[in-house]
Coordinates of C-alpha atoms in Angstrom, one line a residue:
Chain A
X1 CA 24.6 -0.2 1.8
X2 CA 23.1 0.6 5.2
X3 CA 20.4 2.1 2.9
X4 CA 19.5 -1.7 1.6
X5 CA 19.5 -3.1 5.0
X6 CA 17.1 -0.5 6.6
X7 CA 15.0 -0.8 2.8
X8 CA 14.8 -4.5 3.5
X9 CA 13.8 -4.3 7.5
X10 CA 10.8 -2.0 6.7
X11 CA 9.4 -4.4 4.1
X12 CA 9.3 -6.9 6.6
X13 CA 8.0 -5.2 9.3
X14 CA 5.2 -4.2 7.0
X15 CA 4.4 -7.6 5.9
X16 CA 4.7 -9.1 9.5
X17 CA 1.8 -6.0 10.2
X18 CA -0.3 -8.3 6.8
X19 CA 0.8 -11.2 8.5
X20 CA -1.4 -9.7 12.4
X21 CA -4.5 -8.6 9.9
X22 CA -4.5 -12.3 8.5
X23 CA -4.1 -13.6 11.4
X24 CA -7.0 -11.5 13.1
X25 CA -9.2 -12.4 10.1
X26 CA -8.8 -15.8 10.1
X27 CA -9.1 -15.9 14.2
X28 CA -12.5 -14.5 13.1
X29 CA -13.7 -16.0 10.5
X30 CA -17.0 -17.4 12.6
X31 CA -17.5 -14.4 14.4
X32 CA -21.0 -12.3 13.8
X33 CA -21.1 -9.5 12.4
X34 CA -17.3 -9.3 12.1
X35 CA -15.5 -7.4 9.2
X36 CA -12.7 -8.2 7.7
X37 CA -9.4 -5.9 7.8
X38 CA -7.0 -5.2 5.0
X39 CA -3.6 -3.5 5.5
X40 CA -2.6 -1.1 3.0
X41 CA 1.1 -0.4 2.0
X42 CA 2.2 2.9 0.4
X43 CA 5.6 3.6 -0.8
X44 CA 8.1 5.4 2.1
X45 CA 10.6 8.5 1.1
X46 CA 12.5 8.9 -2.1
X47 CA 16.2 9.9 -2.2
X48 CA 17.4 12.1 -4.6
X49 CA 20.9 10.9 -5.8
X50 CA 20.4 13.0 -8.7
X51 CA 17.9 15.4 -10.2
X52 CA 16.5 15.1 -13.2
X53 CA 17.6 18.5 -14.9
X54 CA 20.6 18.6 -13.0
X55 CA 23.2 19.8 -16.0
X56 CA 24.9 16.9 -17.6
X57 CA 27.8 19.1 -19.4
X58 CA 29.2 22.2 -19.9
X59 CA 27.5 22.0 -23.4
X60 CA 24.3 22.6 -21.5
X61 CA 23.0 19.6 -22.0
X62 CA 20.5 18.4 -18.9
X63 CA 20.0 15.1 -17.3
X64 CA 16.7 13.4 -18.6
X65 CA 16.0 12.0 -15.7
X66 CA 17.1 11.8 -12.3
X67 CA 17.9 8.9 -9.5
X68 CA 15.7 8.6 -7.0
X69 CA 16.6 5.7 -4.1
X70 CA 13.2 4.9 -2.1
X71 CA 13.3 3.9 1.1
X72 CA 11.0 1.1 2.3
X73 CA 7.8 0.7 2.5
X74 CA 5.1 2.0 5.2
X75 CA 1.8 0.7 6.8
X76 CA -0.8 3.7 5.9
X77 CA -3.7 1.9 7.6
X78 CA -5.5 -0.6 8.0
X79 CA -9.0 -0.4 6.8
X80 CA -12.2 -2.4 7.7
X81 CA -14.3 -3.7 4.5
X82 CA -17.9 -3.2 5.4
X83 CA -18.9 -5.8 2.4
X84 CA -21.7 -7.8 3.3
X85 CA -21.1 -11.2 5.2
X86 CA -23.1 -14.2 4.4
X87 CA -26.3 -14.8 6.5
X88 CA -27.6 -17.8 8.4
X89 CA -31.1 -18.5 9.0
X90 CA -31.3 -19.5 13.4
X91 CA -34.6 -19.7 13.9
X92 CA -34.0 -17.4 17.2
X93 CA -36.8 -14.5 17.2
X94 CA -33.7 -12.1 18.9
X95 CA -31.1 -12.7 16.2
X96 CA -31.1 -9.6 14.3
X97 CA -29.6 -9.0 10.7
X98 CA -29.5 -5.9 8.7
X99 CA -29.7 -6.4 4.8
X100 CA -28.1 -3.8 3.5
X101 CA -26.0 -0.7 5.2
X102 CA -26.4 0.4 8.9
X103 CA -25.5 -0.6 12.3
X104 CA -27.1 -1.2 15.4
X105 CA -26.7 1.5 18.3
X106 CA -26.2 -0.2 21.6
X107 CA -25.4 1.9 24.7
X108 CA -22.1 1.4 26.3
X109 CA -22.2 0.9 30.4
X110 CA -20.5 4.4 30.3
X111 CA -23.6 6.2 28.6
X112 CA -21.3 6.3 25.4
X113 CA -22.9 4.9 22.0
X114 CA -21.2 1.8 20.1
X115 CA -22.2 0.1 17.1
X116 CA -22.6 -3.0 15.7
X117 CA -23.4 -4.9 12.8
X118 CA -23.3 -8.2 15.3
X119 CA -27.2 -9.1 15.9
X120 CA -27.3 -11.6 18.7
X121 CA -29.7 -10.2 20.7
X122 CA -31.2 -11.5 23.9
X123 CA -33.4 -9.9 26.7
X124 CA -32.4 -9.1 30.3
X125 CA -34.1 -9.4 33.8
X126 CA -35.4 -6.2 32.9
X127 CA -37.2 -7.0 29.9
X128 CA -34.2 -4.7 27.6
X129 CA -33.0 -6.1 24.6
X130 CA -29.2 -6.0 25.3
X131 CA -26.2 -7.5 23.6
X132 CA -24.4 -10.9 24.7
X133 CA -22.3 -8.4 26.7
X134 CA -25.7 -6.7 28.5
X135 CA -25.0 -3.4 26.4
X136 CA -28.7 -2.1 25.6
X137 CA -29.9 -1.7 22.1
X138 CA -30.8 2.0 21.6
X139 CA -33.8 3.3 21.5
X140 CA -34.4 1.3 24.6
X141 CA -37.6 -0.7 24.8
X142 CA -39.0 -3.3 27.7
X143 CA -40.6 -6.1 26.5
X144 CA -43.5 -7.4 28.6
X145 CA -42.6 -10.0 31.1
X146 CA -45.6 -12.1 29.4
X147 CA -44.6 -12.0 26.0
X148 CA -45.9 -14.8 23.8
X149 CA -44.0 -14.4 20.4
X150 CA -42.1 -10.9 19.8
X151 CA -41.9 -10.1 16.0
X152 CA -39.4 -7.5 14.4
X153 CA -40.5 -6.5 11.1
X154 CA -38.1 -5.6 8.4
X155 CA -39.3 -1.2 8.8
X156 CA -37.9 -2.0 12.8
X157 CA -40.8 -2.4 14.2
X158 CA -41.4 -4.5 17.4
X159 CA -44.6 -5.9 18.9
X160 CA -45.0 -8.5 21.2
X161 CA -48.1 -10.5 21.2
X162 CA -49.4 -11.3 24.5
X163 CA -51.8 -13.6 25.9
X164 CA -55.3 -13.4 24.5
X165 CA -54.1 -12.3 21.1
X166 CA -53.5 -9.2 22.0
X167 CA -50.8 -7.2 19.6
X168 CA -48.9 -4.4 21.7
X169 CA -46.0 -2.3 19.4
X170 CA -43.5 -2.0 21.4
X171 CA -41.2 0.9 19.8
X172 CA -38.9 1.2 16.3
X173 CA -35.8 0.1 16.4
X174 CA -33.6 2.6 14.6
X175 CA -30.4 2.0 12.7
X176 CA -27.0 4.1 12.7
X177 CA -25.1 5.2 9.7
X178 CA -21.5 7.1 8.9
X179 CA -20.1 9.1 5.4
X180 CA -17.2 6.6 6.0
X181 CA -17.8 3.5 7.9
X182 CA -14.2 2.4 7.4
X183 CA -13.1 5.4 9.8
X184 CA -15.2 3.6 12.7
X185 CA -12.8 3.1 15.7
X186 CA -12.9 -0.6 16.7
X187 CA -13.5 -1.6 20.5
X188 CA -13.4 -4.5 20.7
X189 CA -16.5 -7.2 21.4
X190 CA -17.7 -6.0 17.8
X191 CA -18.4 -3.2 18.6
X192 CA -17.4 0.5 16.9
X193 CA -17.2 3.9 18.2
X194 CA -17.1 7.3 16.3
X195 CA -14.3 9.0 15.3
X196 CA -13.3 12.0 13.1
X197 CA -12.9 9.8 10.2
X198 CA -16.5 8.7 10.4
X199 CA -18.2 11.1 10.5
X200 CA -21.2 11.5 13.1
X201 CA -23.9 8.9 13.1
X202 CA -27.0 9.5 11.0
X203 CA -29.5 7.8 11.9
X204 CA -32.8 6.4 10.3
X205 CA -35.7 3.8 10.0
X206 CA -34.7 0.3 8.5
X207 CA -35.4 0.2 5.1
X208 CA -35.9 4.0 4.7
X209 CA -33.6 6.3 2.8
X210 CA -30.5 4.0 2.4
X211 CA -31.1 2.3 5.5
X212 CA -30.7 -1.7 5.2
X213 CA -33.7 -3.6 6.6
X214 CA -34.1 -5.8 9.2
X215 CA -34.3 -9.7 9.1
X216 CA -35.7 -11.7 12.1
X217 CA -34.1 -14.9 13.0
X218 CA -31.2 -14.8 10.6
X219 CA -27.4 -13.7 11.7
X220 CA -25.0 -12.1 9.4
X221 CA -21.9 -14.2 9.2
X222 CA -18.3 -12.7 9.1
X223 CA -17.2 -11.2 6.0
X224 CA -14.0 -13.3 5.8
X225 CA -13.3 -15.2 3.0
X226 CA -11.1 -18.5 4.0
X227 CA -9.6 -19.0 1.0
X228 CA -8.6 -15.2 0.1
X229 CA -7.2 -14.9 3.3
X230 CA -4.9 -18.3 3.2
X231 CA -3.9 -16.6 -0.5
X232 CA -3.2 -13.5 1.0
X233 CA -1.2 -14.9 3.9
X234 CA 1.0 -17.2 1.5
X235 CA 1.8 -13.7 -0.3
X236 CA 2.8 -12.0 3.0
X237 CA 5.0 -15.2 4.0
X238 CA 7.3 -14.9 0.8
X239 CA 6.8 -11.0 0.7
X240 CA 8.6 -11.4 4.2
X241 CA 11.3 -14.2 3.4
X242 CA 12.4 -12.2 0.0
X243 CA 12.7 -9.0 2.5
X244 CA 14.7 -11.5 4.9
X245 CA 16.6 -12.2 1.5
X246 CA 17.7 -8.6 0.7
X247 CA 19.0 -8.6 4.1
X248 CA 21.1 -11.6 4.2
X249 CA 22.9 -10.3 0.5
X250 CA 23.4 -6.4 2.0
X251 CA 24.8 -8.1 4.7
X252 CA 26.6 -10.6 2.8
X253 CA 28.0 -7.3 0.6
X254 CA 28.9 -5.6 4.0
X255 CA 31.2 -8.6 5.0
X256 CA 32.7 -8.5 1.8
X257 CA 33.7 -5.2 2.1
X258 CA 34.9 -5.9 5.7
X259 CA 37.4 -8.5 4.4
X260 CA 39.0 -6.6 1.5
X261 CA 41.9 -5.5 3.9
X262 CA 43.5 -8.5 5.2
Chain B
X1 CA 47.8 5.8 -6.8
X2 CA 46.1 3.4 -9.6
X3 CA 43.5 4.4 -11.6
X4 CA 41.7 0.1 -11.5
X5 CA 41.6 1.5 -7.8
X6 CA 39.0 3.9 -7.7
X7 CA 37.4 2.1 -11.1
X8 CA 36.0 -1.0 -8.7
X9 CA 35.5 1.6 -6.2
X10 CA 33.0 3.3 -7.9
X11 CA 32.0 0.1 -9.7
X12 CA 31.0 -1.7 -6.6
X13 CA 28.9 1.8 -5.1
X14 CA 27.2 1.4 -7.8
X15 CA 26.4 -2.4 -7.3
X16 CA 25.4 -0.5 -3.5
X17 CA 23.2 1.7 -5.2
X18 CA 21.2 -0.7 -7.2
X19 CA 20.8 -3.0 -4.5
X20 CA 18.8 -0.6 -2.3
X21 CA 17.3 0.2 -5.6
X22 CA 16.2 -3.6 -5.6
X23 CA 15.0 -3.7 -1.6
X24 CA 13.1 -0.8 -2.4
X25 CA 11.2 -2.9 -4.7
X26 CA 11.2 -6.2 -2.5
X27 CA 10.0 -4.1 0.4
X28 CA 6.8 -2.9 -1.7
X29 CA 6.7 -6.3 -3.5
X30 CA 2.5 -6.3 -1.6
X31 CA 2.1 -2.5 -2.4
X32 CA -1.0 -1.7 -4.2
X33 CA -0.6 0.6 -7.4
X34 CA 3.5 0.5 -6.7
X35 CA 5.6 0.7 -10.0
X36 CA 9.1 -0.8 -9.7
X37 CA 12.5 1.2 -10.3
X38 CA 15.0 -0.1 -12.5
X39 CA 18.7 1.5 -12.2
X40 CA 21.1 1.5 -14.9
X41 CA 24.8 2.8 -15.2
X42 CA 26.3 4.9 -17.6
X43 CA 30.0 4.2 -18.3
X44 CA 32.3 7.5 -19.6
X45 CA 35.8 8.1 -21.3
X46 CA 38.1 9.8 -19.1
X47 CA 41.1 11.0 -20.6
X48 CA 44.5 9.8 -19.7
X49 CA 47.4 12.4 -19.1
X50 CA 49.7 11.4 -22.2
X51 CA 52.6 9.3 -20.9
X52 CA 56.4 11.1 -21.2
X53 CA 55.3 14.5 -22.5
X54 CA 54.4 15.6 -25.9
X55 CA 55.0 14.5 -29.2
X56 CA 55.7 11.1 -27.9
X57 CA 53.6 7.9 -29.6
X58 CA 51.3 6.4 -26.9
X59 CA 50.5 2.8 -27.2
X60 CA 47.1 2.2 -28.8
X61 CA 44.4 1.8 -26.7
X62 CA 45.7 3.4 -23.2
X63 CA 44.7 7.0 -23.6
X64 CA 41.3 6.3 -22.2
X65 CA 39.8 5.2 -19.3
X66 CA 36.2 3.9 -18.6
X67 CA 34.5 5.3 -15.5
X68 CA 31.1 4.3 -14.3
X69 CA 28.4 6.6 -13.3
X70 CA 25.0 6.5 -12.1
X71 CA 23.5 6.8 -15.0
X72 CA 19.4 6.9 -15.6
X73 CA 16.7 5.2 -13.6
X74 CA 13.6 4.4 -14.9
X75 CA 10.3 3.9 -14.1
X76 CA 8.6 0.5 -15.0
X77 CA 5.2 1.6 -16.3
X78 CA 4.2 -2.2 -16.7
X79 CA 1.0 -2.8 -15.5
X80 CA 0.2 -4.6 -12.2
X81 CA -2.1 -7.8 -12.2
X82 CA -5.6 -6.7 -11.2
X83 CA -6.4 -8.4 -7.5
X84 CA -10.4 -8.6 -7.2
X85 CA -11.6 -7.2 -3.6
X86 CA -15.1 -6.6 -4.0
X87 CA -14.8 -3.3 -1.8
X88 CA -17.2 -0.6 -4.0
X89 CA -14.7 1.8 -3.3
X90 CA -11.5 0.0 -4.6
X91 CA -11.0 0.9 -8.5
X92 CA -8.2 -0.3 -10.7
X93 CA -7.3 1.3 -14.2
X94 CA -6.9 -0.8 -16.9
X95 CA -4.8 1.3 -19.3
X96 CA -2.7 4.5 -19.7
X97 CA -4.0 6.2 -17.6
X98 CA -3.6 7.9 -13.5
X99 CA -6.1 9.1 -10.6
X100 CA -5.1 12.4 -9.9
X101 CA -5.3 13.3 -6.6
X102 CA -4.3 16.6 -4.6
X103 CA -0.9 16.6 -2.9
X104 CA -1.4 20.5 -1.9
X105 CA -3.7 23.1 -2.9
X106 CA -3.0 23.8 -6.9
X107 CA -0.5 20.8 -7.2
X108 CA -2.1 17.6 -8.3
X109 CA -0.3 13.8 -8.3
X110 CA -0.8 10.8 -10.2
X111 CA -1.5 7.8 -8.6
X112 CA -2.5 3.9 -9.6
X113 CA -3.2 2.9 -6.2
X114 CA -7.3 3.1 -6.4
X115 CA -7.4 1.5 -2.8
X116 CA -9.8 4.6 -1.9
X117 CA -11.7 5.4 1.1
X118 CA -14.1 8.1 2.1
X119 CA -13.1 10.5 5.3
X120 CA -15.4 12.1 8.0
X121 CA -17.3 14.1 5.5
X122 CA -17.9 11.7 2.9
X123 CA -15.3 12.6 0.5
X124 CA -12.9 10.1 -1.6
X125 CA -9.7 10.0 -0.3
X126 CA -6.6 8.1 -1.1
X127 CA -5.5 6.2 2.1
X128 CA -3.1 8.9 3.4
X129 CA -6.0 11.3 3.0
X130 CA -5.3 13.0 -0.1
X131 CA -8.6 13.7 -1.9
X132 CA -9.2 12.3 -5.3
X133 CA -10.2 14.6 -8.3
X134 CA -12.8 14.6 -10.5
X135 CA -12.5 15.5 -14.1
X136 CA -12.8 19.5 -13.4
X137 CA -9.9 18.9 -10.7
X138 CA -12.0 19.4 -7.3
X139 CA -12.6 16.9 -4.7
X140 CA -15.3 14.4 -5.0
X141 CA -17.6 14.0 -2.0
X142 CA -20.2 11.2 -1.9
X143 CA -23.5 11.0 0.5
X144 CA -24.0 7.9 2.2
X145 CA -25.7 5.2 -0.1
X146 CA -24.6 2.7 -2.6
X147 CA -21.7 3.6 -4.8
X148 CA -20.8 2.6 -8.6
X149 CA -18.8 2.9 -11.2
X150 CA -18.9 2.6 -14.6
X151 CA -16.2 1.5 -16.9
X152 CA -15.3 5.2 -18.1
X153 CA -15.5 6.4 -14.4
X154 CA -18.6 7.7 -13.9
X155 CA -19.3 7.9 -10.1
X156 CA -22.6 7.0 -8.9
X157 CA -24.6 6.7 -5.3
X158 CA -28.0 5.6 -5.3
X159 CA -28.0 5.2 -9.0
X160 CA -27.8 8.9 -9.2
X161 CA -24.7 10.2 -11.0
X162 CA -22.2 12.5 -9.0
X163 CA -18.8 12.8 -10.3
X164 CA -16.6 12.0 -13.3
X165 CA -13.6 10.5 -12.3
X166 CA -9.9 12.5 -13.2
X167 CA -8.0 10.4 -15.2
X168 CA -4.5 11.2 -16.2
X169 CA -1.7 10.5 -18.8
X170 CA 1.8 11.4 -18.8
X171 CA 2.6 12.4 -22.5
X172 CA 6.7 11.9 -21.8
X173 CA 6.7 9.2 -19.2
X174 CA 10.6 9.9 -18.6
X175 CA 9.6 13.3 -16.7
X176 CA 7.6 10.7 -13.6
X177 CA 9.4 11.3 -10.4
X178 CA 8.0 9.1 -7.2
X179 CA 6.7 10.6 -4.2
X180 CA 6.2 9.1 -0.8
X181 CA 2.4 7.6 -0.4
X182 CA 2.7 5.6 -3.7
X183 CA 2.1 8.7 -6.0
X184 CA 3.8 10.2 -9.2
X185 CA 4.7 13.6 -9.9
X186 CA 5.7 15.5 -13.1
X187 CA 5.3 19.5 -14.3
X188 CA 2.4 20.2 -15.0
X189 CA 2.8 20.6 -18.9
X190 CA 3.5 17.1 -19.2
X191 CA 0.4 15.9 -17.2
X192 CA -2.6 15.6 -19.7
X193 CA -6.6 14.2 -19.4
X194 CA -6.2 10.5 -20.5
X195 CA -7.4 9.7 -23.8
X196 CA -8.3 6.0 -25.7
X197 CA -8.6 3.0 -24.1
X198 CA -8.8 3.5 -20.6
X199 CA -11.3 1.7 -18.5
X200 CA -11.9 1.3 -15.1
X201 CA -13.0 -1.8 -12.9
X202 CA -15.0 -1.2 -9.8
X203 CA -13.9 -4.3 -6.7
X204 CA -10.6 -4.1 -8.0
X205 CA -7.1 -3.3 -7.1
X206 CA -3.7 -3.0 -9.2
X207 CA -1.2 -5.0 -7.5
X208 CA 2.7 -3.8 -7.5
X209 CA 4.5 -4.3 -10.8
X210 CA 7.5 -5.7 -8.8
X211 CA 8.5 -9.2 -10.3
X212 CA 9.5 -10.9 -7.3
X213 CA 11.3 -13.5 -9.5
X214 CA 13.2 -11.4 -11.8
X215 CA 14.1 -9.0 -8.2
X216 CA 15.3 -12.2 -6.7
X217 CA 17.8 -12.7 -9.7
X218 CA 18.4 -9.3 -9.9
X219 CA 19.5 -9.2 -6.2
X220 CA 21.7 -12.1 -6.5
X221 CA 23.7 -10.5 -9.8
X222 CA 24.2 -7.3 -7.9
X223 CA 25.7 -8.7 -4.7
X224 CA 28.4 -11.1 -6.9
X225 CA 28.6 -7.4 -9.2
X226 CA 29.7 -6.3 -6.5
X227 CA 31.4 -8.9 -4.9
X228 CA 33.8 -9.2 -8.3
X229 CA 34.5 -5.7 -8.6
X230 CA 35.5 -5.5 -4.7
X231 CA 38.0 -8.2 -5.6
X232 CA 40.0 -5.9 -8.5
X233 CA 40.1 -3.2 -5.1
X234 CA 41.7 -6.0 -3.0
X235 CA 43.8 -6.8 -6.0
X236 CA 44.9 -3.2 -5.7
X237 CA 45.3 -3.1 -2.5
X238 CA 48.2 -5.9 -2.5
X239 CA 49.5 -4.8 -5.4
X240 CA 50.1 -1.8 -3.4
X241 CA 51.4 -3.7 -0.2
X242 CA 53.8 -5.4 -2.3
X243 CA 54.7 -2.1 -3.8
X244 CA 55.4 -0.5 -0.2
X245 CA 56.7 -3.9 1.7
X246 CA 58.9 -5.4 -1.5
X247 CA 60.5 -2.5 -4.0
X248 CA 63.5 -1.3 -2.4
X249 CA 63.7 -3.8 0.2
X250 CA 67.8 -4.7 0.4
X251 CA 68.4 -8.3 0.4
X252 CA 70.0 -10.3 3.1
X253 CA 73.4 -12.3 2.3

């Protein structure tokens, strides 16, 4: 009986763990270069009441199969899905968008490298091409202080024109990638850090051995799709209120217990 | 004491056990790949001592008893409805068929839950890490590119071709025991490669097989189960208060 209740409390914790993803999703659903997260559930610990094989009789016979009570339900991650978001053309020569896999590497005010797949890009007093939080896109470059038009071509390159047509290239811009991008650790500010999971960065020229390439003056959108996420949160809702069910009828089954001695 | 006693004891533990049965299945009513339980009761003859000693008619019908055990549970192999993602790396079977996937060195699992991922060094995992196997039985690591698969699970990065997939069927479905982590185990004689019509969808996952609806019901008929066999043990119970309170109480005047 106690079983039933505990059973029933997991299930909702689990789903009110869908029910934060969502939520976070949805919070983010015009966010840049945000990906979407999807908790996955796995089954928690079975019971055995009764093995199968146990003997059935003193004939020998043996139990076909056994009872096994399971025990909830657990959280076993919740994994980012690096799907591609939509993009949108801005016109802006610094917003950045990578068609295909890769993420920008941006330096961290700590010397430690982050990633993003969030291009908004914009240049500091110092001519460097940081992020909207001033976190500078690695390799580092300075763009002249008389820059006409800077281009970005889709291999990474960047060359500024400068007055009197003349064409300077500035530097490459190279591009990160991980054996398991879903194992990134999330900082915060869209940005990702390394972990075990991920694997170390490889990195590599846009459009070159796997690489995405680069698109000036476009964003890429968050991957979050509205309407699969208002879906999914219905489903989490009544997930949780039938868990919220199971509770009220163990308990109702522990009260009738508690009244069969008057 | 009476025999009715212990009979709606037992009755309504197993009303107890089939309700965490059914929370089991409510709590993983959102688990990908999870296959519902379904508990059923046995009942069996118990004889009765015969009343007054040998050689002595009994009365037709008394000299058993029915007892209730926990009898079988089985495993609804029902398949899940298929839930598009669009995540390359989330696969659903459509058929009879299992992922195998390594629970420890030399002992495989089965698994429906194709919500895969890749870990540090590129190589498919299930989400608790356990690596998925490809059809010789080793591990199946991926470089970094762009990942398909075909229909009869042919793994491919980059267009090049890198694994075969190691799909499973159970030949007596009966032996499936669950393990935590949403996977399946049974002796290894009983585990075979799947065969006939068996294809797999790339984007996909297979949703639990729980129907919420028929749970819902299900829950509802085991608590009043219950609640109607805990009654015959209050009846008891009286009965035996009267007994104790009323026969051989001396009346007054």
């Amino acid at each position: 009986m106690i079983r039933s209740l505990w059973t029933a409390a997991t299930g909702m914790s689990a789903q009110n763990t869908n029910v934060d993803v969502i939520a976070n999703n949805l919070a983010n659903v015009n966010t840049s270069g945000f990906k979407r997260g999807r908790a996955n559930f796995q089954d928690l610990m079975y019971q055995q009441i009764k093995a199968p094989g146990a003997e059935a009789s003193q004939a020998g016979t043996q139990l076909p199969t056994g009872i096994q009570i399971g025990l909830g339900v657990q959280t076993a991650g919740v994994q980012s899905i690096f799907t591609e978001g939509s993009f949108q053309q801005t016109g802006n020569p610094l917003d950045l968008a990578i068609e295909g896999r890769g993420f920008f590497q941006v330096q961290l005010p700590n010397g430690e490298m982050a990633y993003t797949r969030a291009g908004s890009f914009s240049v500091d007093a110092q001519g460097q091409i940081v992020t909207p939080d001033g976190n500078v896109l690695q390799p580092a470059i300075v763009v002249p202080a008389d820059t006409v038009t800077l281009t970005i071509g889709a291999d990474g390159t960047i060359s500024a024109m400068q007055p009197g047509n003349v064409n300077t290239t500035l530097g490459t811009l190279q591009l990160a990638n991980f054996s398991n991008p879903s194992g990134l650790m999330h900082i915060g500010r869209s940005l990702y850090q390394t972990s075990n999971a991920s694997g170390e960065a490889i990195t590599g020229i846009p459009g070159n051995n796997g690489f995405g390439g680069i698109t000036q003056g476009t964003l890429e959108m968050s991957n979050v799709n509205a309407v699969e996420e208002m879906v999914n949160l219905i489903a989490g809702q009544r997930a949780y209120e039938m868990n919220s069910k199971a509770i009220q009828a163990s308990d109702d089954m522990l009260h009738i217990a508690n009244t069969i001695r008057r | 004491m009476q025999r009715g006693f212990f009979g709606g004891g037992i009755s309504s533990i197993m009303q107890q056990l089939r309700m965490d049965d059914l929370s089991n299945n409510i709590a993983n009513v959102n688990t990908v790949g999870y296959r519902a339980s379904r508990s059923s009761f046995s009942s069996y003859m118990k004889e009765l001592a015969p009343v007054g000693g040998e050689g002595r008619a009994q009365p037709p019908g008394l000299r058993q008893v029915s007892m209730l055990d926990a009898g079988k549970q089985v495993i609804d192999l029902n398949p899940g409805t298929m839930q598009q993602t669009g995540n390359e790396l989330d696969l659903a079977i459509q058929g009879d068929a299992y992922f195998t996937v390594q629970l420890h060195p030399g002992e495989v699992a089965l698994t429906r839950a194709g919500n895969f991922t890749l870990d540090g060094e590129g190589q498919l995992t299930t989400q608790n890490g356990l690596p998925v196997l490809d059809s010789g039985g080793s591990p199946i690591a991926l470089p970094a590119g762009k990942v398909s698969v075909t229909e009869d699970g042919n793994i491919s990065v980059d267009n090049q071709r890198v694994a075969q997939l190691g799909l499973s069927a159970v030949r007596d479905p009966q032996q499936l025991q669950k393990v935590a982590g949403t996977l399946l185990t049974a002796d290894p004689q009983y585990i075979a490669p799947a065969e006939g019509n068996v294809r797999i969808h790339q984007g996909a996952v297979e949703s639990s097989n729980v129907n919420s609806m028929l749970a819902m019901v299900e829950m509802v008929d085991a608590q009043r189960a219950y609640e109607s066999t805990m009654k015959i043990v209050e009846q008891f119970n009286q009965l035996a208060a009267q007994l104790a309170d009323r026969v051989g109480r001396i009346q007054q005047g």
